[in-house]
């Protein structure tokens, strides 16, 4: 399910619309994930506060969206573009890749809530494919 | 038996009282057919599903979307007996329709996104958790009679 030229154009267009709100989207998606999928809290036992207003959550949401921004810029070769991040996730963070799907879903929910008119089914399929590609690239170095 | 908190019961009833089944149902099913095109395999007799525009304008898809929401309402009306409520529908989806139960999750995700789009800020993390828990119970019940 690789990205067509149309998918890439759609992803870039969606990103152009939402990137100003990237920090807020990241923070909301992450805090949502921690509530809706409580098992994901196991990765953040080192944070004192896992609530939506937590500085750690907000900051990490920003990091995640920074990664997404990088992925958009490297959309023509996600595997190569995200190699360093993949190594970080594989060797240091060791996040089970099943969780990439979970966080992707939460980001989609947030985008739908903030941009209901823009997040058409066509936009949705392109962004979903893109997140699948990002997840795959992030898991590249796992084994 | 599923344990529902008061918040969860109230949230589910609230959501379903505020959505138009004729809008949300079709929107969710259309989205599913567009975002996960392999789900179109179950709708061979629905006519034109060639592209997103065709899907979104297809009256059979719209009608079926409404049917699905009305089906969900049965669970909302009796949240303590969802398994029993869907026993027959589960047999139908397995024996007659031959639907891979993984598809129920795909449709659930699309429904969540359509509801999130309608409710905006009101679709908080806690509301999302309650809604997804409800859908997970529905999905599990629909898959129960498969063998």
XYZ file of N, CA and C in Angstrom:
870
model
N 0.855 -1.201 0.000
C 0.000 0.000 0.000
C 0.881 1.238 0.000
N 1.710 1.387 -1.038
C 2.627 2.528 -1.052
C 1.915 3.795 -1.520
N 2.509 4.924 -1.181
C 1.878 6.221 -1.447
C 1.988 6.577 -2.922
N 0.828 6.873 -3.529
C 0.830 7.360 -4.908
C 1.198 8.843 -4.898
N 1.426 9.386 -6.086
C 1.724 10.826 -6.163
C 0.548 11.631 -5.623
N -0.672 11.125 -5.889
C -1.867 11.830 -5.410
C -1.900 11.817 -3.885
N -1.560 10.654 -3.294
C -1.534 10.561 -1.828
C -0.561 11.584 -1.261
N 0.653 11.629 -1.862
C 1.687 12.532 -1.326
C 1.214 13.975 -1.400
N 0.578 14.328 -2.532
C 0.087 15.707 -2.687
C -0.985 16.000 -1.642
N -1.875 15.023 -1.416
C -2.951 15.216 -0.435
C -2.373 15.384 0.967
N -1.410 14.537 1.310
C -0.785 14.623 2.637
C -0.140 15.994 2.826
N 0.575 16.455 1.795
C 1.235 17.765 1.917
C 0.205 18.879 2.079
N -0.921 18.755 1.347
C -1.958 19.783 1.442
C -2.588 19.784 2.838
N -2.859 18.573 3.367
C -3.427 18.482 4.717
C -2.439 19.047 5.723
N -1.178 18.673 5.583
C -0.151 19.152 6.515
C -0.065 20.678 6.499
N -0.164 21.257 5.298
C -0.109 22.721 5.190
C -1.224 23.359 6.019
N -2.404 22.712 6.015
C -3.542 23.264 6.763
C -3.364 23.097 8.263
N -2.817 21.952 8.693
C -2.838 21.653 10.128
C -1.542 21.973 10.852
N -0.466 22.246 10.102
C 0.849 22.339 10.757
C 0.929 23.465 11.777
N 0.134 24.546 11.586
C 0.183 25.631 12.584
C -0.308 25.129 13.939
N -1.218 24.138 13.908
C -1.757 23.615 15.166
C -1.043 22.347 15.606
N 0.125 22.071 15.013
C 0.804 20.793 15.253
C 1.023 20.510 16.729
N 1.511 21.508 17.472
C 1.794 21.283 18.899
C 0.534 20.875 19.649
N -0.552 21.597 19.384
C -1.819 21.300 20.067
C -2.327 19.924 19.671
N -2.201 19.586 18.382
C -2.658 18.284 17.901
C -1.870 17.177 18.590
N -0.561 17.344 18.648
C 0.296 16.334 19.276
C -0.058 16.126 20.739
N -0.217 17.223 21.462
C -0.537 17.134 22.892
C -1.882 16.461 23.108
N -2.889 16.857 22.321
C -4.231 16.278 22.462
C -4.212 14.789 22.108
N -3.552 14.442 20.993
C -3.519 13.039 20.561
C -2.859 12.159 21.612
N -1.744 12.651 22.157
C -1.005 11.865 23.144
C -1.826 11.695 24.423
N -2.415 12.781 24.902
C -3.164 12.671 26.159
C -4.420 11.833 25.956
N -4.995 11.912 24.766
C -6.138 11.079 24.424
C -5.735 9.602 24.467
N -4.591 9.295 23.866
C -4.100 7.919 23.810
C -3.944 7.354 25.225
N -3.397 8.154 26.128
C -3.154 7.693 27.497
C -4.459 7.391 28.225
N -5.540 8.082 27.850
C -6.855 7.854 28.479
C -7.593 6.698 27.801
N -7.618 6.714 26.459
C -8.427 5.731 25.732
C -7.759 4.361 25.708
N -6.432 4.360 25.730
C -5.671 3.098 25.713
C -4.720 3.086 26.893
N -5.239 2.822 28.099
C -4.438 2.994 29.319
C -3.155 2.156 29.327
N -3.123 1.072 28.523
C -1.911 0.251 28.525
C -0.704 1.041 28.017
N -0.961 2.124 27.265
C 0.148 2.916 26.729
C 0.853 3.717 27.821
N 0.182 3.841 28.983
C 0.819 4.584 30.086
C 2.080 3.886 30.565
N 2.183 2.593 30.278
C 3.339 1.833 30.747
C 4.644 2.376 30.205
N 4.582 3.103 29.076
C 5.816 3.655 28.514
C 6.242 4.955 29.165
N 5.381 5.497 30.034
C 5.645 6.833 30.575
C 5.643 6.845 32.100
N 6.073 5.754 32.689
C 6.079 5.663 34.151
C 7.053 6.673 34.759
N 7.938 7.221 33.927
C 8.923 8.179 34.435
C 8.394 9.603 34.462
N 7.150 9.819 34.002
C 6.567 11.153 34.040
C 5.746 11.314 35.310
N 5.910 12.425 36.013
C 5.147 12.610 37.246
C 3.655 12.797 36.989
N 3.321 13.387 35.833
C 1.927 13.757 35.573
C 1.536 13.314 34.158
N 0.463 12.509 34.071
C 0.028 12.044 32.756
C -1.290 12.691 32.322
N -1.688 13.740 33.023
C -2.922 14.435 32.688
C -2.758 15.288 31.442
N -3.878 15.783 30.904
C -3.818 16.538 29.650
C -3.033 17.846 29.758
N -2.948 18.416 30.962
C -2.229 19.676 31.107
C -0.776 19.483 31.507
N -0.364 18.215 31.544
C 0.997 17.922 31.972
C 2.012 18.497 30.985
N 3.040 19.109 31.534
C 4.095 19.685 30.697
C 4.796 18.586 29.901
N 4.981 17.419 30.555
C 5.652 16.300 29.873
C 4.841 15.857 28.660
N 3.498 15.763 28.849
C 2.635 15.316 27.749
C 2.680 16.333 26.617
N 2.555 17.615 26.965
C 2.553 18.679 25.942
C 3.872 18.665 25.176
N 4.949 18.573 25.912
C 6.258 18.608 25.280
C 6.461 17.403 24.368
N 6.029 16.250 24.850
C 6.231 15.055 24.036
C 5.337 15.052 22.799
N 4.136 15.617 22.948
C 3.238 15.759 21.796
C 3.915 16.576 20.709
N 4.657 17.606 21.151
C 5.387 18.477 20.230
C 6.472 17.663 19.506
N 7.164 16.826 20.278
C 8.214 15.982 19.686
C 7.651 15.066 18.621
N 6.516 14.427 18.966
C 5.907 13.480 18.033
C 5.545 14.186 16.724
N 4.939 15.366 16.840
C 4.535 16.080 15.623
C 5.757 16.588 14.851
N 6.850 16.836 15.583
C 8.098 17.176 14.909
C 8.546 16.011 14.028
N 8.376 14.804 14.549
C 8.687 13.608 13.780
C 7.795 13.488 12.549
N 6.516 13.828 12.716
C 5.580 13.776 11.589
C 5.998 14.803 10.530
N 6.376 15.983 10.992
C 6.832 17.027 10.060
C 8.029 16.539 9.260
N 8.960 15.889 9.960
C 10.133 15.316 9.278
C 9.678 14.302 8.232
N 8.737 13.456 8.630
C 8.244 12.424 7.710
C 7.621 13.048 6.463
N 6.862 14.146 6.646
C 6.258 14.812 5.482
C 7.355 15.281 4.531
N 8.437 15.817 5.108
C 9.523 16.328 4.250
C 10.280 15.192 3.574
N 10.197 13.999 4.166
C 10.926 12.869 3.571
C 9.969 11.856 2.952
N 8.822 12.360 2.528
C 7.747 11.463 2.108
C 8.128 10.580 0.923
N 9.118 10.986 0.162
C 9.517 10.181 -0.995
C 10.363 8.971 -0.604
N 10.926 8.988 0.599
C 11.666 7.816 1.078
C 11.632 7.817 2.594
N 10.519 7.310 3.119
C 10.304 7.359 4.568
C 11.311 6.491 5.315
N 11.653 5.332 4.712
C 12.580 4.422 5.397
C 13.915 5.104 5.648
N 14.449 5.723 4.584
C 15.733 6.412 4.731
C 15.597 7.637 5.621
N 14.519 8.385 5.395
C 14.337 9.642 6.122
C 14.167 9.460 7.618
N 13.562 8.321 8.027
C 13.284 8.125 9.455
C 14.226 7.118 10.101
N 15.332 6.814 9.446
C 16.254 5.779 9.934
C 16.723 6.039 11.363
N 17.116 7.277 11.645
C 17.595 7.595 12.998
C 16.508 7.402 14.033
N 15.306 7.879 13.698
C 14.188 7.734 14.627
C 13.851 6.260 14.830
N 14.002 5.488 13.751
C 13.733 4.061 13.861
C 14.721 3.417 14.817
N 15.981 3.795 14.691
C 16.993 3.214 15.584
C 16.712 3.593 17.033
N 16.283 4.837 17.234
C 15.957 5.276 18.583
C 14.813 4.431 19.161
N 13.760 4.231 18.341
C 12.611 3.462 18.817
C 12.957 1.996 19.007
N 13.853 1.493 18.172
C 14.193 0.067 18.223
C 15.111 -0.258 19.387
N 16.126 0.542 19.567
C 17.182 0.170 20.519
C 17.052 0.844 21.876
N 16.474 2.049 21.892
C 16.340 2.710 23.181
C 14.924 2.651 23.736
N 13.965 3.131 22.932
C 12.612 3.239 23.443
C 11.906 1.891 23.502
N 12.188 1.061 22.493
C 11.590 -0.277 22.389
C 10.080 -0.257 22.599
N 9.418 0.650 21.893
C 7.956 0.718 21.901
C 7.429 -0.390 20.997
N 6.502 -1.186 21.508
C 5.896 -2.219 20.669
C 5.224 -1.533 19.472
N 5.574 -1.955 18.246
C 5.042 -1.266 17.060
C 3.518 -1.257 16.944
N 2.836 -2.132 17.676
C 1.367 -2.096 17.646
C 0.853 -0.746 18.124
N 1.664 -0.088 18.952
C 1.232 1.199 19.489
C 1.270 2.330 18.467
N 2.040 2.141 17.381
C 2.081 3.180 16.349
C 0.694 3.349 15.752
N -0.013 2.196 15.588
C -1.366 2.249 15.043
C -2.304 3.004 15.979
N -2.112 2.740 17.273
C -2.971 3.364 18.277
C -2.805 4.875 18.258
N -1.549 5.336 18.265
C -1.310 6.781 18.272
C -1.775 7.401 16.952
N -1.557 6.688 15.838
C -2.032 7.186 14.537
C -3.532 7.445 14.586
N -4.280 6.470 15.127
C -5.736 6.613 15.220
C -6.096 7.848 16.041
N -5.413 8.047 17.165
C -5.714 9.209 18.020
C -5.421 10.514 17.292
N -4.345 10.548 16.506
C -4.041 11.773 15.748
C -5.144 12.035 14.729
N -5.611 10.974 14.060
C -6.703 11.138 13.090
C -7.963 11.681 13.751
N -8.279 11.164 14.949
C -9.470 11.633 15.674
C -9.342 13.127 15.976
N -8.160 13.552 16.404
C -7.950 14.965 16.730
C -8.080 15.831 15.476
N -7.469 15.386 14.387
C -7.562 16.158 13.137
C -9.025 16.271 12.707
N -9.771 15.154 12.810
C -11.191 15.176 12.423
C -11.963 16.172 13.279
N -11.655 16.212 14.560
C -12.351 17.127 15.469
C -12.039 18.586 15.196
N -10.779 18.871 14.817
C -10.363 20.264 14.594
C -10.658 20.752 13.183
N -10.651 19.840 12.216
C -10.826 20.236 10.811
C -11.899 19.382 10.144
N -13.133 19.383 10.680
C -14.154 18.450 10.177
C -14.429 18.608 8.680
N -14.421 19.864 8.203
C -14.755 20.043 6.789
C -13.617 19.578 5.878
N -12.372 19.744 6.335
C -11.232 19.396 5.484
C -10.912 17.911 5.518
N -11.247 17.248 6.601
C -10.850 15.851 6.750
C -11.872 14.948 6.075
N -11.950 15.108 4.751
C -12.860 14.311 3.937
C -12.376 12.866 3.884
N -13.220 11.932 3.409
C -12.746 10.548 3.253
C -11.489 10.455 2.379
N -11.397 11.296 1.331
C -10.193 11.251 0.483
C -8.954 11.674 1.254
N -9.094 12.732 2.052
C -7.964 13.193 2.866
C -7.610 12.126 3.891
N -8.638 11.527 4.473
C -8.468 10.502 5.507
C -7.662 9.330 4.973
N -8.010 8.820 3.790
C -7.307 7.632 3.289
C -5.838 7.949 3.010
N -5.571 9.129 2.469
C -4.171 9.492 2.186
C -3.363 9.616 3.477
N -3.930 10.274 4.475
C -3.210 10.465 5.742
C -3.048 9.134 6.462
N -4.080 8.273 6.388
C -3.991 6.962 7.045
C -2.881 6.134 6.399
N -2.832 6.157 5.053
C -1.765 5.440 4.341
C -0.402 5.988 4.745
N -0.323 7.313 4.840
C 0.932 7.968 5.226
C 1.367 7.509 6.616
N 0.432 7.502 7.582
C 0.786 7.072 8.938
C 1.209 5.610 8.951
N 0.576 4.792 8.105
C 0.994 3.388 7.999
C 2.444 3.328 7.511
N 2.759 4.159 6.537
C 4.117 4.209 5.999
C 5.117 4.673 7.044
N 4.722 5.688 7.802
C 5.584 6.199 8.879
C 5.818 5.099 9.919
N 4.727 4.403 10.296
C 4.839 3.333 11.292
C 5.785 2.243 10.809
N 5.651 1.901 9.551
C 6.507 0.865 8.967
C 7.969 1.305 8.990
N 8.216 2.543 8.610
C 9.577 3.088 8.602
C 10.144 3.134 10.022
N 9.303 3.462 10.992
C 9.762 3.514 12.385
C 10.124 2.128 12.904
N 9.450 1.101 12.375
C 9.713 -0.266 12.835
C 10.856 -0.925 12.074
N 11.379 -0.228 11.077
C 12.382 -0.788 10.164
C 13.555 -1.466 10.873
N 14.089 -0.822 11.922
C 15.319 -1.308 12.539
C 15.078 -2.250 13.712
N 13.788 -2.634 13.931
C 13.466 -3.413 15.124
C 14.089 -4.801 15.142
N 14.085 -5.474 14.010
C 14.722 -6.791 13.965
C 15.014 -7.155 12.512
N -20.374 -10.270 31.374
C -21.126 -9.038 31.611
C -20.181 -7.847 31.625
N -20.527 -6.817 30.882
C -19.689 -5.625 30.854
C -20.102 -4.687 31.978
N -19.102 -4.111 32.636
C -19.407 -3.149 33.694
C -19.373 -1.743 33.111
N -20.514 -1.068 33.125
C -20.567 0.313 32.610
C -20.630 1.283 33.784
N -19.842 2.339 33.742
C -19.971 3.380 34.750
C -21.153 4.270 34.362
N -21.602 5.068 35.335
C -22.692 6.002 35.055
C -22.297 6.967 33.941
N -21.040 7.389 33.990
C -20.541 8.316 32.965
C -20.631 7.690 31.585
N -20.221 6.402 31.495
C -20.228 5.727 30.194
C -21.651 5.585 29.664
N -22.581 5.149 30.535
C -23.971 5.004 30.100
C -24.519 6.343 29.587
N -24.299 7.374 30.394
C -24.830 8.702 30.043
C -24.198 9.197 28.740
N -22.889 8.977 28.596
C -22.183 9.447 27.402
C -22.710 8.780 26.136
N -22.885 7.458 26.201
C -23.368 6.741 25.011
C -24.755 7.227 24.628
N -25.643 7.303 25.618
C -27.006 7.757 25.317
C -27.001 9.180 24.778
N -26.116 10.015 25.333
C -26.036 11.404 24.893
C -25.596 11.485 23.429
N -24.536 10.745 23.095
C -24.026 10.776 21.723
C -25.123 10.356 20.747
N -25.771 9.207 21.061
C -26.771 8.700 20.121
C -28.002 9.585 20.033
N -28.265 10.386 21.078
C -29.416 11.295 21.001
C -29.082 12.502 20.130
N -27.778 12.742 19.931
C -27.390 13.965 19.225
C -26.982 13.721 17.771
N -26.863 12.445 17.349
C -26.458 12.208 15.972
C -27.666 11.869 15.109
N -27.620 12.336 13.871
C -28.668 12.027 12.903
C -28.267 10.732 12.201
N -29.032 9.659 12.428
C -28.656 8.355 11.880
C -28.530 8.405 10.356
N -29.355 9.252 9.726
C -29.323 9.353 8.260
C -28.095 10.101 7.748
N -27.393 10.770 8.635
C -26.184 11.510 8.241
C -24.946 10.723 8.662
N -24.915 10.348 9.934
C -23.728 9.700 10.492
C -23.527 8.296 9.931
N -24.626 7.548 9.783
C -24.530 6.187 9.259
C -23.903 6.161 7.875
N -24.527 6.848 6.912
C -23.943 6.924 5.568
C -22.514 7.466 5.575
N -22.248 8.503 6.375
C -20.896 9.087 6.397
C -19.871 8.063 6.862
N -20.222 7.288 7.892
C -19.277 6.303 8.422
C -19.037 5.175 7.430
N -20.116 4.678 6.822
C -19.960 3.566 5.869
C -19.192 4.016 4.631
N -19.524 5.205 4.111
C -18.792 5.755 2.954
C -17.305 5.863 3.276
N -17.019 6.420 4.433
C -15.627 6.615 4.834
C -14.912 5.263 4.871
N -15.575 4.260 5.417
C -14.981 2.923 5.514
C -14.680 2.379 4.120
N -15.617 2.518 3.196
C -15.434 2.003 1.836
C -14.330 2.743 1.078
N -14.115 4.012 1.437
C -13.063 4.808 0.782
C -11.698 4.572 1.432
N -11.676 4.599 2.769
C -10.396 4.485 3.483
C -9.870 3.055 3.462
N -10.781 2.070 3.495
C -10.387 0.661 3.472
C -11.089 -0.017 2.301
N -10.599 0.229 1.087
C -11.356 -0.175 -0.109
C -11.655 -1.673 -0.207
N -10.875 -2.489 0.485
C -11.147 -3.923 0.399
C -12.485 -4.277 1.037
N -13.014 -3.371 1.861
C -14.330 -3.640 2.457
C -15.430 -3.618 1.401
N -15.128 -3.096 0.214
C -16.118 -3.052 -0.849
C -16.510 -4.457 -1.311
N -15.703 -5.439 -0.928
C -15.970 -6.809 -1.379
C -17.340 -7.298 -0.951
N -17.882 -6.711 0.132
C -19.162 -7.177 0.647
C -20.355 -6.486 0.001
N -20.072 -5.561 -0.901
C -21.149 -4.745 -1.455
C -21.159 -4.815 -2.978
N -20.889 -6.008 -3.490
C -20.816 -6.205 -4.941
C -22.090 -5.846 -5.663
N -23.228 -5.981 -4.979
C -24.497 -5.691 -5.640
C -25.003 -4.275 -5.356
N -24.123 -3.404 -4.887
C -24.536 -2.034 -4.599
C -24.355 -1.099 -5.783
N -23.817 -1.626 -6.882
C -23.661 -0.770 -8.060
C -22.335 -0.052 -8.064
N -22.367 1.231 -8.416
C -21.167 2.005 -8.664
C -20.424 2.393 -7.377
N -19.233 1.750 -7.179
C -18.383 2.122 -6.045
C -16.993 2.481 -6.559
N -16.920 2.973 -7.796
C -15.621 3.106 -8.473
C -14.691 4.131 -7.868
N -15.263 5.172 -7.291
C -14.418 6.192 -6.678
C -15.172 6.828 -5.521
N -14.484 7.698 -4.803
C -15.066 8.294 -3.592
C -16.376 9.009 -3.903
N -16.397 9.759 -5.010
C -17.612 10.505 -5.352
C -18.786 9.554 -5.590
N -18.498 8.443 -6.308
C -19.556 7.463 -6.593
C -20.078 6.853 -5.299
N -19.127 6.511 -4.400
C -19.514 5.900 -3.130
C -20.390 6.854 -2.336
N -19.960 8.120 -2.282
C -20.683 9.079 -1.444
C -22.037 9.440 -2.025
N -22.212 9.224 -3.334
C -23.513 9.511 -3.939
C -24.395 8.294 -4.093
N -23.887 7.131 -3.662
C -24.615 5.875 -3.881
C -25.749 5.703 -2.869
N -27.010 5.624 -3.346
C -28.146 5.565 -2.416
C -28.197 4.261 -1.614
N -27.684 3.158 -2.198
C -27.705 1.894 -1.458
C -26.732 1.940 -0.281
N -25.607 2.614 -0.496
C -24.637 2.781 0.591
C -25.265 3.614 1.701
N -25.916 4.701 1.306
C -26.538 5.585 2.299
C -27.575 4.821 3.109
N -28.405 4.059 2.404
C -29.471 3.315 3.092
C -28.862 2.322 4.064
N -27.793 1.650 3.646
C -27.181 0.669 4.523
C -26.516 1.311 5.729
N -25.967 2.500 5.523
C -25.377 3.240 6.643
C -26.414 3.514 7.717
N -27.601 3.908 7.293
C -28.686 4.180 8.245
C -29.090 2.887 8.953
N -29.156 1.789 8.202
C -29.498 0.478 8.780
C -28.530 0.120 9.896
N -27.244 0.351 9.642
C -26.216 0.032 10.642
C -26.438 0.834 11.916
N -26.701 2.147 11.773
C -26.908 2.980 12.970
C -28.137 2.536 13.740
N -29.181 2.169 13.014
C -30.377 1.668 13.707
C -30.058 0.377 14.444
N -29.169 -0.429 13.846
C -28.724 -1.646 14.506
C -27.970 -1.338 15.791
N -27.130 -0.291 15.746
C -26.356 0.101 16.935
C -27.283 0.581 18.041
N -28.385 1.221 17.631
C -29.310 1.755 18.622
C -29.865 0.648 19.519
N -29.993 -0.561 18.956
C -30.504 -1.672 19.754
C -29.598 -1.940 20.945
N -28.297 -1.778 20.736
C -27.351 -1.973 21.834
C -27.446 -0.827 22.835
N -27.630 0.399 22.323
C -27.739 1.562 23.204
C -28.929 1.400 24.138
N -30.025 0.826 23.588
C -31.258 0.718 24.367
C -31.153 -0.359 25.456
N -30.205 -1.282 25.319
C -30.087 -2.356 26.308
C -28.610 -2.688 26.498
N -27.893 -1.765 27.130
C -26.439 -1.873 27.207
C -25.972 -3.043 28.066
N -26.880 -3.608 28.875
C -26.458 -4.720 29.717
C -26.635 -6.069 29.037
N -27.185 -6.055 27.824
C -27.439 -7.336 27.156
C -26.997 -7.320 25.697
N -25.887 -6.656 25.447
C -25.466 -6.472 24.057
C -25.170 -7.815 23.395
N -24.568 -8.734 24.167
C -24.219 -10.049 23.617
C -25.465 -10.749 23.094
N -26.511 -10.778 23.911
C -27.764 -11.440 23.539
C -28.417 -10.706 22.381
N -28.415 -9.379 22.454
C -29.051 -8.568 21.429
C -28.498 -8.899 20.045
N -27.191 -9.128 19.966
C -26.566 -9.313 18.657
C -26.323 -10.772 18.267
N -26.815 -11.722 19.055
C -26.537 -13.133 18.750
C -26.998 -13.489 17.335
N -28.235 -13.084 17.017
C -28.761 -13.396 15.675
C -27.981 -12.691 14.579
N -27.682 -11.394 14.796
C -26.923 -10.621 13.812
C -25.536 -11.199 13.609
N -24.973 -11.765 14.685
C -23.645 -12.366 14.590
C -23.702 -13.581 13.671
N -24.734 -14.413 13.863
C -24.890 -15.591 13.000
C -25.069 -15.146 11.553
N -25.888 -14.112 11.364
C -26.125 -13.592 10.014
C -24.831 -13.157 9.343
N -23.999 -12.369 10.066
C -22.769 -11.849 9.472
C -21.784 -12.968 9.188
N -21.854 -14.032 9.995
C -20.932 -15.157 9.801
C -21.439 -16.115 8.733
N -22.669 -16.633 8.940
C -23.152 -17.717 8.078
C -23.621 -17.247 6.716
N -24.314 -16.098 6.704
C -24.930 -15.673 5.445
C -24.057 -14.651 4.717
N -23.581 -13.635 5.448
C -22.859 -12.543 4.790
C -21.362 -12.813 4.648
N -20.848 -13.767 5.465
C -19.424 -14.142 5.419
C -18.505 -12.929 5.533
N -18.777 -12.069 6.505
C -17.948 -10.882 6.711
C -16.812 -11.211 7.664
N -15.575 -10.941 7.249
C -14.421 -11.096 8.137
C -14.615 -10.141 9.319
N -14.631 -10.662 10.551
C -14.925 -9.794 11.696
C -13.908 -8.669 11.907
N -12.737 -8.758 11.300
C -11.792 -7.631 11.393
C -12.409 -6.357 10.817
N -13.339 -6.533 9.884
C -13.952 -5.362 9.261
C -14.792 -4.553 10.239
N -15.333 -5.213 11.276
C -16.157 -4.493 12.243
C -15.328 -3.405 12.906
N -14.049 -3.720 13.170
C -13.174 -2.746 13.809
C -12.920 -1.559 12.872
N -12.753 -1.858 11.580
C -12.495 -0.785 10.612
C -13.670 0.181 10.574
N -14.891 -0.374 10.544
C -16.074 0.487 10.512
C -16.181 1.278 11.816
N -15.874 0.629 12.949
C -15.888 1.319 14.249
C -14.978 2.534 14.243
N -13.773 2.355 13.702
C -12.809 3.465 13.675
C -13.352 4.622 12.841
N -13.989 4.283 11.716
C -14.551 5.342 10.867
C -15.697 6.047 11.573
N -16.517 5.272 12.288
C -17.639 5.863 13.023
C -17.105 6.815 14.100
N -16.046 6.398 14.790
C -15.431 7.254 15.814
C -14.991 8.576 15.206
N -14.371 8.504 14.037
C -13.870 9.724 13.401
C -15.005 10.625 12.936
N -16.091 10.039 12.428
C -17.242 10.841 11.995
C -17.873 11.541 13.203
N -18.001 10.812 14.308
C -18.579 11.405 15.518
C -17.659 12.495 16.069
N -16.340 12.231 16.033
C -15.371 13.246 16.484
C -15.507 14.511 15.654
N -15.693 14.363 14.353
C -15.832 15.520 13.462
C -17.078 16.320 13.816
N -18.162 15.622 14.187
C -19.389 16.339 14.526
C -19.274 17.051 15.871
N -18.700 16.376 16.871
C -18.713 16.909 18.222
C -17.569 17.867 18.519
N -16.486 17.798 17.769
C -15.362 18.714 17.974
C -14.813 18.623 19.386
N -14.758 19.780 20.073
C -14.171 19.833 21.417
C -14.908 18.942 22.406
N -16.232 18.778 22.195
C -17.022 17.999 23.144
C -16.611 16.526 23.136
N -15.933 16.091 22.094
C -15.473 14.703 22.012
C -14.148 14.589 22.763
N -14.251 14.707 24.085
C -13.050 14.690 24.926
C -12.458 13.283 24.950
N -11.290 13.150 25.571
C -10.644 11.836 25.688
C -11.557 10.859 26.429
N -12.220 11.343 27.485
C -13.080 10.464 28.285
C -14.299 10.020 27.480
N -14.853 10.945 26.701
C -15.999 10.600 25.851
C -15.556 9.598 24.791
N -14.385 9.841 24.202
C -13.853 8.919 23.193
C -13.658 7.526 23.786
N -13.116 7.478 25.010
C -12.877 6.186 25.662
C -14.197 5.437 25.841
N -15.235 6.147 26.280
C -16.543 5.508 26.497
C -17.113 5.006 25.177
N -17.032 5.844 24.145
C -17.577 5.494 22.836
C -16.850 4.284 22.250
N -15.528 4.292 22.345
C -14.747 3.185 21.794
C -14.984 1.906 22.594
N -15.201 2.025 23.903
C -15.500 0.845 24.722
C -16.831 0.241 24.267
N -17.830 1.101 24.055
C -19.136 0.644 23.576
C -18.982 -0.094 22.248
N -18.254 0.536 21.312
C -18.076 -0.083 19.995
C -17.308 -1.402 20.108
N -16.346 -1.463 21.033
C -15.579 -2.704 21.204
C -16.494 -3.830 21.679
N -17.429 -3.504 22.555
C -18.373 -4.523 23.039
C -19.263 -4.982 21.884
N -19.737 -4.032 21.093
C -20.561 -4.365 19.921
C -19.787 -5.288 18.980
N -18.551 -4.899 18.679
C -17.710 -5.671 17.754
C -17.488 -7.083 18.284
N -17.217 -7.180 19.572
C -16.982 -8.491 20.180
C -18.244 -9.339 20.087
N -19.403 -8.763 20.357
C -20.655 -9.501 20.298
C -20.968 -9.963 18.890
N -20.687 -9.111 17.917
C -20.944 -9.472 16.523
C -20.036 -10.611 16.060
N -18.878 -10.724 16.696
C -17.938 -11.771 16.294
C -18.116 -13.067 17.046
N -19.014 -13.061 18.032
C -19.101 -14.178 18.970
C -19.593 -15.480 18.381
N -20.496 -15.416 17.383
C -21.101 -16.645 16.885
C -20.322 -17.234 15.708
N -19.169 -16.644 15.383
C -18.353 -17.166 14.294
C -17.689 -18.476 14.748
N -17.571 -19.397 13.855
C -16.853 -20.629 14.212
C -16.111 -21.161 12.997
